[in-house]
PDB file of C-alpha atoms in Angstrom:
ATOM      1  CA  UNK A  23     -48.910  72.692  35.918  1.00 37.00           C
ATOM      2  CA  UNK A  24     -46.486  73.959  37.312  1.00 39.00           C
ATOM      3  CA  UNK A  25     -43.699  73.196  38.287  1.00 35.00           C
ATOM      4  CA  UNK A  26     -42.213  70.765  41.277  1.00 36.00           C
ATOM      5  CA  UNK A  27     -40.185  72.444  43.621  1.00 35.00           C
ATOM      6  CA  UNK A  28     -38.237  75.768  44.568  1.00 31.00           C
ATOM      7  CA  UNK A  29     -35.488  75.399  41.915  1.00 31.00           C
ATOM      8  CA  UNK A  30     -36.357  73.185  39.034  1.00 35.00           C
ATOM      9  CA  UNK A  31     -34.117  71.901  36.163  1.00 34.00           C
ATOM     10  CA  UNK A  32     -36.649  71.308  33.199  1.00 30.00           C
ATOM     11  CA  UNK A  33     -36.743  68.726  30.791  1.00 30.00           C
ATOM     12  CA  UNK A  34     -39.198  71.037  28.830  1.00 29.00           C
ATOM     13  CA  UNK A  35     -39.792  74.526  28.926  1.00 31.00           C
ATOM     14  CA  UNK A  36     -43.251  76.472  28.269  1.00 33.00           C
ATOM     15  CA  UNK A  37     -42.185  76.371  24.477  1.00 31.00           C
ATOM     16  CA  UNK A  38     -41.590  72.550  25.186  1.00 28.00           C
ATOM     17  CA  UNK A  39     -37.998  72.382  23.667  1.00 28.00           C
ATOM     18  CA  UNK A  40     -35.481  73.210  25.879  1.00 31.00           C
ATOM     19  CA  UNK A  41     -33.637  72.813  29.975  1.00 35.00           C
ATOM     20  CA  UNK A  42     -33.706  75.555  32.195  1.00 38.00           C
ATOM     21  CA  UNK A  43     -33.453  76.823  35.905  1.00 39.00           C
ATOM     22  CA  UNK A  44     -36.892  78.601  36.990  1.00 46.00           C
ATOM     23  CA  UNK A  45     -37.696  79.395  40.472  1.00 52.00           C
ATOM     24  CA  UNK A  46     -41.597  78.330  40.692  1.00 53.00           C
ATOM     25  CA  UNK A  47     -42.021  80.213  44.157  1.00 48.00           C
ATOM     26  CA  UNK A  48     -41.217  83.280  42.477  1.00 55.00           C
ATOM     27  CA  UNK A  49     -43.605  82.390  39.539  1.00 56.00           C
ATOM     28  CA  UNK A  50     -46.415  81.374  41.505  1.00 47.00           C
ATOM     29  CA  UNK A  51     -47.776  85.303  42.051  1.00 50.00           C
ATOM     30  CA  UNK A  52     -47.806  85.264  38.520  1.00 52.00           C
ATOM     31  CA  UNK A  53     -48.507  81.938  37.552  1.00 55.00           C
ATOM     32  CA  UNK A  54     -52.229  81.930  36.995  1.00 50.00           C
ATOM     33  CA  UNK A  55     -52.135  85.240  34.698  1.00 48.00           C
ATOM     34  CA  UNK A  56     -49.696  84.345  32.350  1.00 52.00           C
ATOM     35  CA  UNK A  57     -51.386  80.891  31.440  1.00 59.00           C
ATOM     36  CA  UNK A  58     -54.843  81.657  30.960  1.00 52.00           C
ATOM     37  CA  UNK A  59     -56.455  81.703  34.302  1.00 60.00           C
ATOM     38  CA  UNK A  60     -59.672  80.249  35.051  1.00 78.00           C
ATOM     39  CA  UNK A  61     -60.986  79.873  31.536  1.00 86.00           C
ATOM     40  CA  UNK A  62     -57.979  77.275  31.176  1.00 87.00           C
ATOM     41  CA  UNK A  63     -58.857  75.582  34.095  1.00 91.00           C
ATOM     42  CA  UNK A  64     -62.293  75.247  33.363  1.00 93.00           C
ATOM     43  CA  UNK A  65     -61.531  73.447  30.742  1.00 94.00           C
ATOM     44  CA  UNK A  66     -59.225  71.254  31.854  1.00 95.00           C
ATOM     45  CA  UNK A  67     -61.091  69.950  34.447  1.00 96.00           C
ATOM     46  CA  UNK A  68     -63.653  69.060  33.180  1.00 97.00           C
ATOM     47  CA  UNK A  69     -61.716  66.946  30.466  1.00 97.00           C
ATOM     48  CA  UNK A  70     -60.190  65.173  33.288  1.00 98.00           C
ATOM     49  CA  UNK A  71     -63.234  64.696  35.463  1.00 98.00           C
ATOM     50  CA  UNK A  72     -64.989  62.802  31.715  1.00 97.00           C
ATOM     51  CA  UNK A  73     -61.817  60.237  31.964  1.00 98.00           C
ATOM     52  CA  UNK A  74     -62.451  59.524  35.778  1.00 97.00           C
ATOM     53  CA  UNK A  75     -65.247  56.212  36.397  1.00 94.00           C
ATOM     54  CA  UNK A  76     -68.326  57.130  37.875  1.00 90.00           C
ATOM     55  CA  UNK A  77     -67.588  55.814  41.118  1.00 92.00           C
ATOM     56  CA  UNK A  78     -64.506  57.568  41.684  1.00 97.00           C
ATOM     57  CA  UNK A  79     -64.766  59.179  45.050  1.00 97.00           C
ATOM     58  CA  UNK A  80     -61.032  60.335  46.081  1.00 98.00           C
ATOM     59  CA  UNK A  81     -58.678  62.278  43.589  1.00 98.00           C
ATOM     60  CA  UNK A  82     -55.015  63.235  44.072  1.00 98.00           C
ATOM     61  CA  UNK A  83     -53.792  65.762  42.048  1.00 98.00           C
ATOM     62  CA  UNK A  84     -49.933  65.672  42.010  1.00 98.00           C
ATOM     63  CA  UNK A  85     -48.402  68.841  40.933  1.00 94.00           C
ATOM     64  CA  UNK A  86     -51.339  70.946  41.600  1.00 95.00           C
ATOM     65  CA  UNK A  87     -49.385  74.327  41.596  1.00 91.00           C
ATOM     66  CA  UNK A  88     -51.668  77.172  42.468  1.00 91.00           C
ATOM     67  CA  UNK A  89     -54.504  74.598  42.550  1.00 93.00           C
ATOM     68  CA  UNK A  90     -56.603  76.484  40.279  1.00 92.00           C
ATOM     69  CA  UNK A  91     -57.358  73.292  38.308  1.00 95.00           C
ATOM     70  CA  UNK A  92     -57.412  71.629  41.787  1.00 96.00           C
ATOM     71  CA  UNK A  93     -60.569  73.240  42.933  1.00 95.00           C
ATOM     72  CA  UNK A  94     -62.261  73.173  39.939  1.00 95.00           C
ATOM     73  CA  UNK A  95     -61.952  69.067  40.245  1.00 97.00           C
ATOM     74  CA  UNK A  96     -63.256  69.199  43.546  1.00 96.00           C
ATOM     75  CA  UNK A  97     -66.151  71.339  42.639  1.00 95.00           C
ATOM     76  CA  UNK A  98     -66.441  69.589  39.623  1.00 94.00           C
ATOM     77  CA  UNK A  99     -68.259  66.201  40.705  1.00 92.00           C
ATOM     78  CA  UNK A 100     -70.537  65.490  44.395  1.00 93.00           C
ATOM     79  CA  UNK A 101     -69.204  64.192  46.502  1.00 93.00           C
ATOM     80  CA  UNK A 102     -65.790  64.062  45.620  1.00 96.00           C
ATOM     81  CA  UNK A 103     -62.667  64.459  47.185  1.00 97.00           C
ATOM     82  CA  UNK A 104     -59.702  66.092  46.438  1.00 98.00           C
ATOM     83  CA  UNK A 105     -55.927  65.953  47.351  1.00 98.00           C
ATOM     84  CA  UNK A 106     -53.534  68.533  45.652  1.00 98.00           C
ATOM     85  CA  UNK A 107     -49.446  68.147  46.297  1.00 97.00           C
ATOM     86  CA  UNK A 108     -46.835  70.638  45.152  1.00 95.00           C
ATOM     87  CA  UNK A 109     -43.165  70.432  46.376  1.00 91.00           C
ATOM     88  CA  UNK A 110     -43.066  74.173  45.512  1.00 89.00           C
ATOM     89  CA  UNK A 111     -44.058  76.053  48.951  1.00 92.00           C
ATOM     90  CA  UNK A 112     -45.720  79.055  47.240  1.00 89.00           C
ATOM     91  CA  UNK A 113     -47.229  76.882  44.917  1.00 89.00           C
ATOM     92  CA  UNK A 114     -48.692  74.777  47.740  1.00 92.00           C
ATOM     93  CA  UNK A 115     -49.459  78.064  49.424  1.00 93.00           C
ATOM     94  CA  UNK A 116     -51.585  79.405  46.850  1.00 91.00           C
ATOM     95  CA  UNK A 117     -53.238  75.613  46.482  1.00 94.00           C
ATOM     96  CA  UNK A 118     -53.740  75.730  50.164  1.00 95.00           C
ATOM     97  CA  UNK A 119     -55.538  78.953  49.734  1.00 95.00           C
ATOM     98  CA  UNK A 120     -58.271  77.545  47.709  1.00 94.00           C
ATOM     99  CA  UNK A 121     -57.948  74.574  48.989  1.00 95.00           C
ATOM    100  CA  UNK A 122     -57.690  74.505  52.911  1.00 96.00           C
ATOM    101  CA  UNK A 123     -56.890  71.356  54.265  1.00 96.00           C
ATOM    102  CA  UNK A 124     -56.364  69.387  51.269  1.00 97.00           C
ATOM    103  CA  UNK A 125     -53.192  70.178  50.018  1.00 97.00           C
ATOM    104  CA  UNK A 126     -49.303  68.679  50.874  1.00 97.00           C
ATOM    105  CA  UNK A 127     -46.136  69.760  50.162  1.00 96.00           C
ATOM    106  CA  UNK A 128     -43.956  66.811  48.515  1.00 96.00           C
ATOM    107  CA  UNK A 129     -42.425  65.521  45.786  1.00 96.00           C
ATOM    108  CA  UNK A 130     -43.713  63.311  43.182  1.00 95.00           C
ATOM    109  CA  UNK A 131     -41.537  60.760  43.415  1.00 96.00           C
ATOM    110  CA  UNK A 132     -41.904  60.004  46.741  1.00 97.00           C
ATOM    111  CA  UNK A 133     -45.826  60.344  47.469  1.00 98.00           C
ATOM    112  CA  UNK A 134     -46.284  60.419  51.103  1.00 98.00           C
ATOM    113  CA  UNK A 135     -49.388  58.298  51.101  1.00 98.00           C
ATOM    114  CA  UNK A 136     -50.095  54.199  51.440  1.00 98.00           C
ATOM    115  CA  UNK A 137     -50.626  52.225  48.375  1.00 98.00           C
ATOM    116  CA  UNK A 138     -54.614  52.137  46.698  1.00 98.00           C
ATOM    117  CA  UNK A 139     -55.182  55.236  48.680  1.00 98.00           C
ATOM    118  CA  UNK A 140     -56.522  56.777  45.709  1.00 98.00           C
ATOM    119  CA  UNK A 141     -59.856  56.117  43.244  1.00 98.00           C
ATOM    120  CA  UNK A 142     -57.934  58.218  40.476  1.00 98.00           C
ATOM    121  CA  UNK A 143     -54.356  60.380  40.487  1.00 98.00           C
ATOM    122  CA  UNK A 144     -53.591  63.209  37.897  1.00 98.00           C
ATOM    123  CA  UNK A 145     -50.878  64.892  36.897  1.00 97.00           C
ATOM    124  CA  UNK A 146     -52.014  68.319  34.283  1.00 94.00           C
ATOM    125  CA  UNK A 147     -48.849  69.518  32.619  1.00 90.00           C
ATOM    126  CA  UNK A 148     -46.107  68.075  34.888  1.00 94.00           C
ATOM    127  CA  UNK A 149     -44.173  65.284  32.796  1.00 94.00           C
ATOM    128  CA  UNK A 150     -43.030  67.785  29.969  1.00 90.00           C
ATOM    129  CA  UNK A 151     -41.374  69.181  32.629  1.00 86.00           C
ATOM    130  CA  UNK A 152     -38.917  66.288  34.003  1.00 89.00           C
ATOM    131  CA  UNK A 153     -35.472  66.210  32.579  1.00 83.00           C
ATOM    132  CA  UNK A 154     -34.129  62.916  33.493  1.00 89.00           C
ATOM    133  CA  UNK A 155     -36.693  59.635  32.223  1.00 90.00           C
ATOM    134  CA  UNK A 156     -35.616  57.791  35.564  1.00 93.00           C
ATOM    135  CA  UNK A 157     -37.476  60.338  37.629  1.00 95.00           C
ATOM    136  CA  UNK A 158     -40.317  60.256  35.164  1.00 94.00           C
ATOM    137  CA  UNK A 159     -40.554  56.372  35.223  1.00 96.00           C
ATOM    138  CA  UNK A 160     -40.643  56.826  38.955  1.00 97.00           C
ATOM    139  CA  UNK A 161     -43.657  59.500  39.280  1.00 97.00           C
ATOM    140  CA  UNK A 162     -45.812  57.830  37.147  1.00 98.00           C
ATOM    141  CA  UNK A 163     -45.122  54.176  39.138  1.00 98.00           C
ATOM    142  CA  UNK A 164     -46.061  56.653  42.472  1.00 98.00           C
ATOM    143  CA  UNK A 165     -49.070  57.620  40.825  1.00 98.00           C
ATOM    144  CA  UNK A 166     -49.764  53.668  39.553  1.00 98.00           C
ATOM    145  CA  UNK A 167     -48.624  52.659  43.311  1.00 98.00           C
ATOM    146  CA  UNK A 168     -51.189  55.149  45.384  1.00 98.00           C
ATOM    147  CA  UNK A 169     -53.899  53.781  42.752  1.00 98.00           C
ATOM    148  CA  UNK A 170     -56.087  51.142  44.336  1.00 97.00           C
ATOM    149  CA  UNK A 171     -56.908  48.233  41.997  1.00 97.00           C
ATOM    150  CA  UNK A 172     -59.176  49.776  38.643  1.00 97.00           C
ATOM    151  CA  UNK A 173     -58.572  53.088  39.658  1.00 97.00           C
ATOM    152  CA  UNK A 174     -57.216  55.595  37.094  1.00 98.00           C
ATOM    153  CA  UNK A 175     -54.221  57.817  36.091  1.00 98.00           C
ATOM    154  CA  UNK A 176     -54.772  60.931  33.704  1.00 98.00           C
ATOM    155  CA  UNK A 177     -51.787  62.689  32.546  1.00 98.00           C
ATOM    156  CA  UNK A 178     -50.907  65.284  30.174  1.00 97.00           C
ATOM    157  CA  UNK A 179     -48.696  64.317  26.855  1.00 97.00           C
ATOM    158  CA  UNK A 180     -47.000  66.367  24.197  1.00 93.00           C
ATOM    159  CA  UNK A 181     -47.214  69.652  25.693  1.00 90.00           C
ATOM    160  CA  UNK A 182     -44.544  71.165  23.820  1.00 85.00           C
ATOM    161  CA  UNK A 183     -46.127  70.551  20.707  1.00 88.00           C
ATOM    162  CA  UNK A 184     -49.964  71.654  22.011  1.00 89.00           C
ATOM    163  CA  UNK A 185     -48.764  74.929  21.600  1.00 86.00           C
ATOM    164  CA  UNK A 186     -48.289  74.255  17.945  1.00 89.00           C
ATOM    165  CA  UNK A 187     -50.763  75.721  16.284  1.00 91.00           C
ATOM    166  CA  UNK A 188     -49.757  76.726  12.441  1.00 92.00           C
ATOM    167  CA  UNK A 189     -49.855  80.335  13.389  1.00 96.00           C
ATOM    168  CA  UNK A 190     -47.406  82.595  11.609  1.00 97.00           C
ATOM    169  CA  UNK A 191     -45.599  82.557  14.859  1.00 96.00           C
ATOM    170  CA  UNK A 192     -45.278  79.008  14.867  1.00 94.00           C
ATOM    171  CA  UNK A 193     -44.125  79.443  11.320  1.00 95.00           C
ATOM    172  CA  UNK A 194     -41.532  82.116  12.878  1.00 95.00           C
ATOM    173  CA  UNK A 195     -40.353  80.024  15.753  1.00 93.00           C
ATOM    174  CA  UNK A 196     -40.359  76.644  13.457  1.00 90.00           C
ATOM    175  CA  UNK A 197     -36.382  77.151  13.188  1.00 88.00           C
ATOM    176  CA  UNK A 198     -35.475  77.775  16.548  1.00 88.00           C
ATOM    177  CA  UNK A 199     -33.286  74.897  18.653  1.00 88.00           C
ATOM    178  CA  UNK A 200     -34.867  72.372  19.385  1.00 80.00           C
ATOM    179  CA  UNK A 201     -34.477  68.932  21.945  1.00 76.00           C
ATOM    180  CA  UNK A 202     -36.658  65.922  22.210  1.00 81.00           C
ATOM    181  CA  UNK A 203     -39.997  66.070  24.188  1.00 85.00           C
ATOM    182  CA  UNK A 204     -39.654  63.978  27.181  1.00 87.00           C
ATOM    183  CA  UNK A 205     -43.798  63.525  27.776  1.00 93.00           C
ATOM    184  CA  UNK A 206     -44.667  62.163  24.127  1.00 94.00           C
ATOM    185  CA  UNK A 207     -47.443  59.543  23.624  1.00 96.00           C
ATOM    186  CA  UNK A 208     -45.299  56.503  23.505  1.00 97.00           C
ATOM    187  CA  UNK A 209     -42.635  57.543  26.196  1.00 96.00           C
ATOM    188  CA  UNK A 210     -45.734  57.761  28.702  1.00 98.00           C
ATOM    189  CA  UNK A 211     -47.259  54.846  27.947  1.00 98.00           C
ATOM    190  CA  UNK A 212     -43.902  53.110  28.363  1.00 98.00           C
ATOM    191  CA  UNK A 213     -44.067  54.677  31.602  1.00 98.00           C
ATOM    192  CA  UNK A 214     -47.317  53.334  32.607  1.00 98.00           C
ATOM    193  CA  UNK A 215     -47.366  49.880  31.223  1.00 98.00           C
ATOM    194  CA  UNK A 216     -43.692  49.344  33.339  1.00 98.00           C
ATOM    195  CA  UNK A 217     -45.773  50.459  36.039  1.00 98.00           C
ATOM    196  CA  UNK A 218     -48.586  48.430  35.619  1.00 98.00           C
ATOM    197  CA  UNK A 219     -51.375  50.435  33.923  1.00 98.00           C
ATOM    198  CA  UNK A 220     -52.882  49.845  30.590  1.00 98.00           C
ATOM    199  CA  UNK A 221     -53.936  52.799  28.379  1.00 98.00           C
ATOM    200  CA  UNK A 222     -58.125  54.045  29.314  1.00 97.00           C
ATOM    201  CA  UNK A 223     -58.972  56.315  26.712  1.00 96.00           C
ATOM    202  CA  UNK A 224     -57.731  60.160  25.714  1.00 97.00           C
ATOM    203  CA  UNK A 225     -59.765  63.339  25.918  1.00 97.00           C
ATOM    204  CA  UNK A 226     -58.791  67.368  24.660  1.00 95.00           C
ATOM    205  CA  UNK A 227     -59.190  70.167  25.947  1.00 95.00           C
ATOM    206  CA  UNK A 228     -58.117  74.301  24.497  1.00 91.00           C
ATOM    207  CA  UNK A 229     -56.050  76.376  26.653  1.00 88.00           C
ATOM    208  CA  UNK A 230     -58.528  78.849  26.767  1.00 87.00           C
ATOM    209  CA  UNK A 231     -56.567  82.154  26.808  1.00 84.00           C
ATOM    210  CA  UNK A 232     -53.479  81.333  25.964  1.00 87.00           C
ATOM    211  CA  UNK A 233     -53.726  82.136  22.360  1.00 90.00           C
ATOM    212  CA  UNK A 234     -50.315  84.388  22.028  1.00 91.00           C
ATOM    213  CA  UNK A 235     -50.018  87.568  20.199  1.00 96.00           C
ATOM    214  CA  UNK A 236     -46.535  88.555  18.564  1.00 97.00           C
ATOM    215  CA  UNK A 237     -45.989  91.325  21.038  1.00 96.00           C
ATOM    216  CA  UNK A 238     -46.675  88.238  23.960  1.00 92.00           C
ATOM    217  CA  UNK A 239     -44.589  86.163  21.821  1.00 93.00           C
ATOM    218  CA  UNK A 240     -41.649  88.616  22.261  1.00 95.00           C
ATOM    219  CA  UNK A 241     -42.233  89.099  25.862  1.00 90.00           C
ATOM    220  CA  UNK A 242     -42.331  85.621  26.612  1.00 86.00           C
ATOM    221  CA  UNK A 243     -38.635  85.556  24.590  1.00 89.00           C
ATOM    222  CA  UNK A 244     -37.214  88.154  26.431  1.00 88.00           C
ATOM    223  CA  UNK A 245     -38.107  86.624  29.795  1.00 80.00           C
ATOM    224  CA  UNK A 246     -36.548  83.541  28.760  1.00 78.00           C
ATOM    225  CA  UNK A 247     -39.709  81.290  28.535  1.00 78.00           C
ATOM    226  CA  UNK A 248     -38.339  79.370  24.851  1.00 79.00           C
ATOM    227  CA  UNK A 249     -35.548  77.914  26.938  1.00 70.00           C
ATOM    228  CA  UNK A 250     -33.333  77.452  24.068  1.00 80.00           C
ATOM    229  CA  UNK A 251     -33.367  80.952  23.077  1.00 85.00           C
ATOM    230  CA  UNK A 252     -32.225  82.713  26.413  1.00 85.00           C
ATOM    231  CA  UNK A 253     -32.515  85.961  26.992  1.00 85.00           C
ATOM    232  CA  UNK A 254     -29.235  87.795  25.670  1.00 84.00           C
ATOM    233  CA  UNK A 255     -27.979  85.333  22.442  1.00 88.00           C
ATOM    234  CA  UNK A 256     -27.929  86.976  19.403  1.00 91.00           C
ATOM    235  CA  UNK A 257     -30.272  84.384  17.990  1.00 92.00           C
ATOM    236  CA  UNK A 258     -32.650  85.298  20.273  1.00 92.00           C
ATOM    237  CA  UNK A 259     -32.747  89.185  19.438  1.00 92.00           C
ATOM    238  CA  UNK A 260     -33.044  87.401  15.677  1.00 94.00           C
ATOM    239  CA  UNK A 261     -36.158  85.432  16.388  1.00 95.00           C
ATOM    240  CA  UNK A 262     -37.971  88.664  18.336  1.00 95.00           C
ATOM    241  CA  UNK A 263     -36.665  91.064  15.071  1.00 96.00           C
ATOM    242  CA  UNK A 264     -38.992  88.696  13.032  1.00 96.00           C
ATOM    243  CA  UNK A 265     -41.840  88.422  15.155  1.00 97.00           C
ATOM    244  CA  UNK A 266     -41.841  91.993  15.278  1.00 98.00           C
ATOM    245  CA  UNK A 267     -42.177  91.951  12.083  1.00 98.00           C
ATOM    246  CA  UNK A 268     -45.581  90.585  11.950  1.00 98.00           C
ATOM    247  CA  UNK A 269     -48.932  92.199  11.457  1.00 98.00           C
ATOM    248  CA  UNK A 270     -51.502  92.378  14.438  1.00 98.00           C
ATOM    249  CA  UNK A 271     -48.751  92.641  17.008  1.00 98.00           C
ATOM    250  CA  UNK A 272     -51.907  92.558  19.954  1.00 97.00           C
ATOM    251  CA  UNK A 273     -54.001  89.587  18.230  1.00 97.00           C
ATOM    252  CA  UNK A 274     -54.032  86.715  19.614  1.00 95.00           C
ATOM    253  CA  UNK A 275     -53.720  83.519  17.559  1.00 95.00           C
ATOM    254  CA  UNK A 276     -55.186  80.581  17.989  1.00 95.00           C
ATOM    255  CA  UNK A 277     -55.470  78.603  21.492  1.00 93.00           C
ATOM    256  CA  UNK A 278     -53.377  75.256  21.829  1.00 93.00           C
ATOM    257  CA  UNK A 279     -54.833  72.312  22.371  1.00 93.00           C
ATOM    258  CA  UNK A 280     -53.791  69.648  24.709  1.00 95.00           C
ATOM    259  CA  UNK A 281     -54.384  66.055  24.912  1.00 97.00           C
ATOM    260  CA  UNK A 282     -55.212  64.256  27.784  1.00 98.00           C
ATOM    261  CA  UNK A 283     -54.490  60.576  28.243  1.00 98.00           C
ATOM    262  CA  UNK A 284     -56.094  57.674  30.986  1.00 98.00           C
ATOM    263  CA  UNK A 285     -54.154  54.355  31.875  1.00 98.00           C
ATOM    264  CA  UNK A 286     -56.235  52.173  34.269  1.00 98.00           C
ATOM    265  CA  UNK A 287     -54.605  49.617  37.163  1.00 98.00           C
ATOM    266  CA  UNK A 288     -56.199  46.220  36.481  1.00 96.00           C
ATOM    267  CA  UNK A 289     -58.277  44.861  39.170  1.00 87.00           C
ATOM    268  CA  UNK A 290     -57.237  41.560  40.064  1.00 80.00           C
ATOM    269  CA  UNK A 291     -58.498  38.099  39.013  1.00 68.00           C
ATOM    270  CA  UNK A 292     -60.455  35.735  40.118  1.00 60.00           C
ATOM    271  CA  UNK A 293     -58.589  33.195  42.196  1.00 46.00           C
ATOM    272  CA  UNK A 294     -59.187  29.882  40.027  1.00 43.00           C
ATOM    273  CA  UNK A 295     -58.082  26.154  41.307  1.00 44.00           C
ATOM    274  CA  UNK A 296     -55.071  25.232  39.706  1.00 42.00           C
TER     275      UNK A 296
END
């Protein structure tokens, strides 16, 4: 997803393991290219839309980016309608673009709408991305608090590792740096049960497209995308010597896979004499 605002310190980058500085406005022209385009999209929304009740009529999708997966919600079921927020403008610009109307720019820890607004909130590849666990905590309780009462929250987990695939990449990579994924299973849960929710069921989807090649591998290096191998250090120029070194330098490997998880906000009760 994307990335929340004009200058954002991530918890994870697109390797998953590592902090870094990217400017999101400048990747938005780009954004959609480099991580599979529609074919991604596709299929992630419609593994969100088969974790969303039948009756679900109003969506917000926080951290839509470029709203490509935005849209493709909207389209997705009749009837349905769909809120994307960014707190990157040319993010939200792009959003806006397919999405006139229905997009705001803000932050995901303060959403700027009343509480049970929402029949369902997701957030597509935003908490690998959050570096500090109190801000985490706090955008999944916005999500929980914009929920109205058995409403649902789908979220991506384990990002980092999606793009795991037992490649001989992967097998290449395996001994880079690595630092502890801040969006696994458990940590989000945590996250959602302090705010509330209780878990709804898990769906996956491929990331149709973004199967990487040894020659993307190397690009993606050298443009600092494996965050703990930054562009420059001498263990970086090591890691792109060996993928070099690989056969079918244009051949893409395998897709990753991503996992999707639900966590639903109990109704209330029935009022009972005491």
């Amino acid at each position: 997803m994307r990335a929340r605002g004009r200058r954002v310190r991530l918890g994870q980058g697109g390797d998953g393991t590592g902090a870094q500085v990217l400017d999101y406005d400048e990747e938005a022209e780009r954004y959609d290219a480099w991580r599979g385009g529609e074919p991604r999209a596709a299929a992630a929304a419609e593994a969100v839309l088969g974790l969303l009740p039948g009756g679900t009529r109003s969506v917000l999708d926080v951290a839509c980016g470029t709203g490509i997966v935005t849209r493709r919600l909207a389209a997705g079921r009749p009837g349905l309608r769909v809120t994307g927020l960014d707190r990157s403008p040319a993010m939200a610009r792009h959003a806006a673009a397919r999405l006139p109307g229905a997009v705001v720019l803000a932050d995901g820890r303060r959403l700027p709408f009343r509480p049970g607004r929402f029949d369902a909130v997701s957030s597509v590849w935003l908490l690998h991305l959050v570096d500090d666990p109190a801000d985490a905590r706090r955008i999944v309780a916005e999500c929980a608090r914009v929920l109205r009462p058995g409403g649902v929250y789908v979220t991506t987990v384990d990002k980092g590792a999606s793009h795991n695939v037992g490649s001989d990449i992967d097998v290449v990579l395996a001994g880079r740096p690595h630092r502890p994924a801040s969006d696994t299973p458990a940590l989000v849960e945590s996250y959602a049960r302090a705010a509330g929710l209780v878990p709804a069921g898990e769906a996956g989807f491929d990331g149709r497209g973004q199967g990487r090649s040894p020659r993307r591998a190397i690009t993606d290096l050298r443009r600092g995308w494996f965050v703990t191998l930054p562009p420059g250090d001498p263990l970086a120029d090591e890691f792109a010597a060996r993928l070099a070194a690989l056969p079918d330098q244009d051949r893409p490997r395998p897709d990753p896979a991503f996992t999707l998880r639900a966590f639903r906000k109990p109704a209330p009760g029935p009022l009972t004499d005491g």
